[in-house]
Amino acid sequence: MSHSITLSYKGHVTCIPTDTLTLGQLRAHVEQQYGISAVNQKLICKGLLRNDTAMIRDLVPNNSKVVVMGTPSAELASFQALNARRQVGRANNLKYRATSSNVYHTRATTDKHGFNSFKELNIAHRQHDALQMLHRLGRDEGVRQVMRKHKYTVHLLRELHPNERTILGYNRNRGEEIALRLRTDDLEGFRDYESVRRVLMHELAHM
């Protein structure tokens, strides 16, 4: 009588003939089918199947269900890359923590209503880019129109320090200072300009 098993992984069920199949060969099939490396697989049928050289028919009763557990290699790689970015972010936070009170102050070229000055963080990594984004926001015609229309004057537009992770921006004392989160979570890049601009417009609404 022929021997077969039902392979089950996350609701996906496959019937496999196993007359001449070893456990090791079954692992190779699972790796090809689901992308789970053999070393990361757990094959279970009334307990964990272990002997890769044994024939499936000697390990598992005919028509039994074998449950596959494991994470595909692509998902593991993605998780490891994310974890690496988080580690970079944590390292950068430690590196930049000492700069929280040490910033540059740059005067703006403004009309009567606008931003009087800009302040970016004293962080060596892409510091100039942060200042450029602040100046771009200050020159943004949509922002300038709102400020002229409502006669808004902001004394200082500054970069929000990375340690202040829980907020994207704030308006202190109705225009004394507006701070904006410019950098991404890993501190290696910058948030999308339009996203930062929307936060700025929201903070201007608090004037």
Coordinates of C-alpha atoms in Angstrom, one line a residue:
M1 CA 0.0 0.0 0.0
S2 CA 1.3 3.4 -0.9
H3 CA 2.2 5.9 1.8
S4 CA 1.4 9.6 1.9
I5 CA 1.1 12.4 4.4
T6 CA -0.7 15.7 4.5
L7 CA 1.6 18.7 5.0
S8 CA 0.1 21.7 6.8
Y9 CA 1.6 25.2 7.0
K10 CA -0.5 28.3 8.0
G11 CA -3.7 26.8 6.7
H12 CA -2.1 25.7 3.4
V13 CA -2.5 21.9 3.1
T14 CA -0.7 19.6 0.6
C15 CA -0.9 15.9 0.1
I16 CA 2.5 14.4 -0.6
P17 CA 3.4 10.7 -1.6
T18 CA 6.1 9.6 0.8
D19 CA 6.8 5.9 -0.2
T20 CA 10.5 6.6 -0.8
L21 CA 10.9 9.9 1.0
T22 CA 13.3 10.5 3.9
L23 CA 12.7 13.2 6.5
G24 CA 15.7 15.1 5.1
Q25 CA 14.1 15.0 1.6
L26 CA 10.8 16.2 3.1
R27 CA 12.7 19.1 4.6
A28 CA 14.1 20.0 1.2
H29 CA 10.6 19.9 -0.2
V30 CA 9.3 22.2 2.6
E31 CA 12.2 24.6 1.9
Q32 CA 11.4 24.8 -1.8
Q33 CA 7.7 25.1 -1.2
Y34 CA 7.6 27.6 1.6
G35 CA 11.0 29.2 1.7
I36 CA 11.8 27.9 5.2
S37 CA 15.5 26.9 5.6
A38 CA 15.8 23.2 6.8
V39 CA 17.7 24.3 9.9
N40 CA 14.7 26.6 10.9
Q41 CA 12.0 24.0 10.3
K42 CA 10.0 22.1 12.9
L43 CA 8.0 19.2 11.5
I44 CA 5.5 17.8 14.0
C45 CA 3.4 14.7 14.0
K46 CA 2.5 13.6 17.6
G47 CA 5.8 15.1 18.5
L48 CA 8.9 16.6 16.8
L49 CA 10.3 14.6 13.9
R50 CA 14.1 14.5 14.2
N51 CA 15.9 11.7 12.3
D52 CA 16.5 13.1 8.8
T53 CA 17.9 9.9 7.4
A54 CA 14.8 7.9 8.5
M55 CA 12.0 7.1 6.0
I56 CA 8.8 9.0 6.4
R57 CA 6.8 5.8 6.4
D58 CA 8.8 4.6 9.4
L59 CA 8.2 7.8 11.4
V60 CA 4.6 8.8 10.5
P61 CA 1.5 6.6 10.1
N62 CA -0.1 6.6 6.6
N63 CA -2.4 9.6 5.8
S64 CA -1.2 11.5 8.9
K65 CA -0.9 15.3 9.1
V66 CA 2.5 16.8 9.5
V67 CA 2.5 20.4 10.8
V68 CA 5.2 22.7 9.5
M69 CA 6.5 25.4 11.8
G70 CA 9.1 28.0 10.9
T71 CA 9.8 31.4 9.4
P72 CA 10.6 31.8 5.7
S73 CA 14.2 33.0 5.1
A74 CA 13.0 36.2 3.4
E75 CA 11.0 37.2 6.5
L76 CA 14.0 36.4 8.7
A77 CA 16.3 38.6 6.6
S78 CA 13.7 41.4 6.7
F79 CA 13.5 41.2 10.4
Q80 CA 17.3 41.1 10.8
A81 CA 17.6 44.2 8.6
L82 CA 14.9 46.0 10.7
N83 CA 16.7 45.0 13.9
A84 CA 20.0 46.3 12.5
R85 CA 18.4 49.7 11.6
R86 CA 17.0 49.9 15.2
Q87 CA 20.4 49.2 16.6
V88 CA 21.8 52.0 14.5
G89 CA 19.0 54.3 15.7
R90 CA 19.8 53.4 19.4
A91 CA 23.5 54.0 18.8
N92 CA 22.8 57.3 17.2
N93 CA 20.5 58.4 20.0
L94 CA 23.3 57.7 22.5
K95 CA 25.7 59.5 20.3
Y96 CA 23.5 62.5 19.8
R97 CA 22.1 62.7 23.4
A98 CA 24.9 65.1 24.4
T99 CA 23.8 67.5 21.7
S100 CA 20.3 68.1 23.0
S101 CA 21.2 71.6 24.3
N102 CA 23.9 72.4 21.8
V103 CA 22.5 73.8 18.6
Y104 CA 23.3 76.3 15.8
H105 CA 21.4 79.5 15.4
T106 CA 20.9 80.9 11.9
R107 CA 19.2 84.1 11.0
A108 CA 16.5 84.1 8.4
T109 CA 15.8 86.4 5.5
T110 CA 12.1 87.1 6.1
D111 CA 9.5 89.7 5.5
K112 CA 7.5 91.3 8.3
H113 CA 5.6 88.1 8.9
G114 CA 7.4 84.8 8.8
F115 CA 10.3 83.1 10.7
N116 CA 12.9 85.2 12.4
S117 CA 15.5 82.5 12.8
F118 CA 16.3 78.8 12.3
K119 CA 18.1 76.3 14.5
E120 CA 19.3 72.9 13.5
L121 CA 20.9 70.3 15.8
N122 CA 24.6 70.2 16.2
I123 CA 24.8 66.7 14.8
A124 CA 27.6 65.9 12.4
H125 CA 25.5 63.5 10.3
R126 CA 23.8 65.5 7.5
Q127 CA 23.5 68.7 9.7
H128 CA 23.5 70.9 6.6
D129 CA 20.6 69.0 5.2
A130 CA 18.5 69.6 8.3
L131 CA 19.2 73.4 8.1
Q132 CA 18.3 73.3 4.3
M133 CA 15.0 71.7 5.1
L134 CA 14.2 74.3 7.7
H135 CA 15.0 77.1 5.3
R136 CA 12.9 75.4 2.6
L137 CA 10.0 75.4 4.9
G138 CA 10.6 79.0 5.7
R139 CA 10.5 79.8 1.9
D140 CA 7.5 77.6 1.1
E141 CA 5.0 79.9 -0.6
G142 CA 2.0 78.1 0.9
V143 CA 3.4 78.5 4.4
R144 CA 4.3 82.2 3.7
Q145 CA 0.8 82.9 2.4
V146 CA -0.8 81.6 5.6
M147 CA 1.6 83.5 7.7
R148 CA 1.0 86.8 5.8
K149 CA -2.7 86.3 5.8
H150 CA -2.9 85.8 9.5
K151 CA 0.0 88.0 10.4
Y152 CA 1.9 85.2 12.0
T153 CA 5.5 85.8 13.2
V154 CA 7.5 82.9 14.6
H155 CA 10.6 83.8 16.5
L156 CA 12.4 80.4 16.0
L157 CA 11.8 77.4 13.7
R158 CA 14.0 74.6 15.0
E159 CA 14.8 70.9 14.6
L160 CA 13.2 68.7 17.2
H161 CA 15.9 66.6 19.0
P162 CA 15.8 62.8 18.3
N163 CA 15.4 62.1 22.0
E164 CA 11.9 63.7 21.7
R165 CA 10.5 60.6 19.9
T166 CA 6.9 60.8 21.1
I167 CA 5.9 63.9 19.1
L168 CA 6.4 65.2 15.6
G169 CA 6.3 68.9 16.5
Y170 CA 5.1 71.5 18.9
N171 CA 4.4 75.3 19.1
R172 CA 5.6 76.9 22.3
N173 CA 4.0 80.1 23.5
R174 CA 2.1 80.7 20.2
G175 CA 5.1 81.3 18.0
E176 CA 8.0 81.9 20.4
E177 CA 9.3 78.6 19.1
I178 CA 8.1 75.9 16.6
A179 CA 10.0 72.6 16.7
L180 CA 9.6 69.9 14.0
R181 CA 10.8 66.3 13.8
L182 CA 12.9 66.2 10.6
R183 CA 14.8 62.8 10.9
T184 CA 13.6 59.3 10.4
D185 CA 13.4 56.8 13.3
D186 CA 16.8 55.3 12.6
L187 CA 18.3 58.9 12.4
E188 CA 20.0 58.0 9.1
G189 CA 17.7 59.9 6.8
F190 CA 15.0 62.6 6.8
R191 CA 11.2 62.4 6.8
D192 CA 9.3 63.2 3.7
Y193 CA 9.1 67.0 3.1
E194 CA 5.4 67.1 2.6
S195 CA 4.8 65.2 5.9
V196 CA 7.0 67.7 7.8
R197 CA 5.2 70.6 6.1
R198 CA 1.8 69.2 7.2
V199 CA 3.1 69.2 10.8
L200 CA 4.3 72.7 10.4
M201 CA 0.8 73.9 9.1
H202 CA -0.8 72.1 12.1
E203 CA 1.5 73.9 14.5
L204 CA 0.8 77.3 12.8
A205 CA -2.9 76.6 13.6
H206 CA -2.0 76.9 17.3
M207 CA -0.9 80.5 16.9

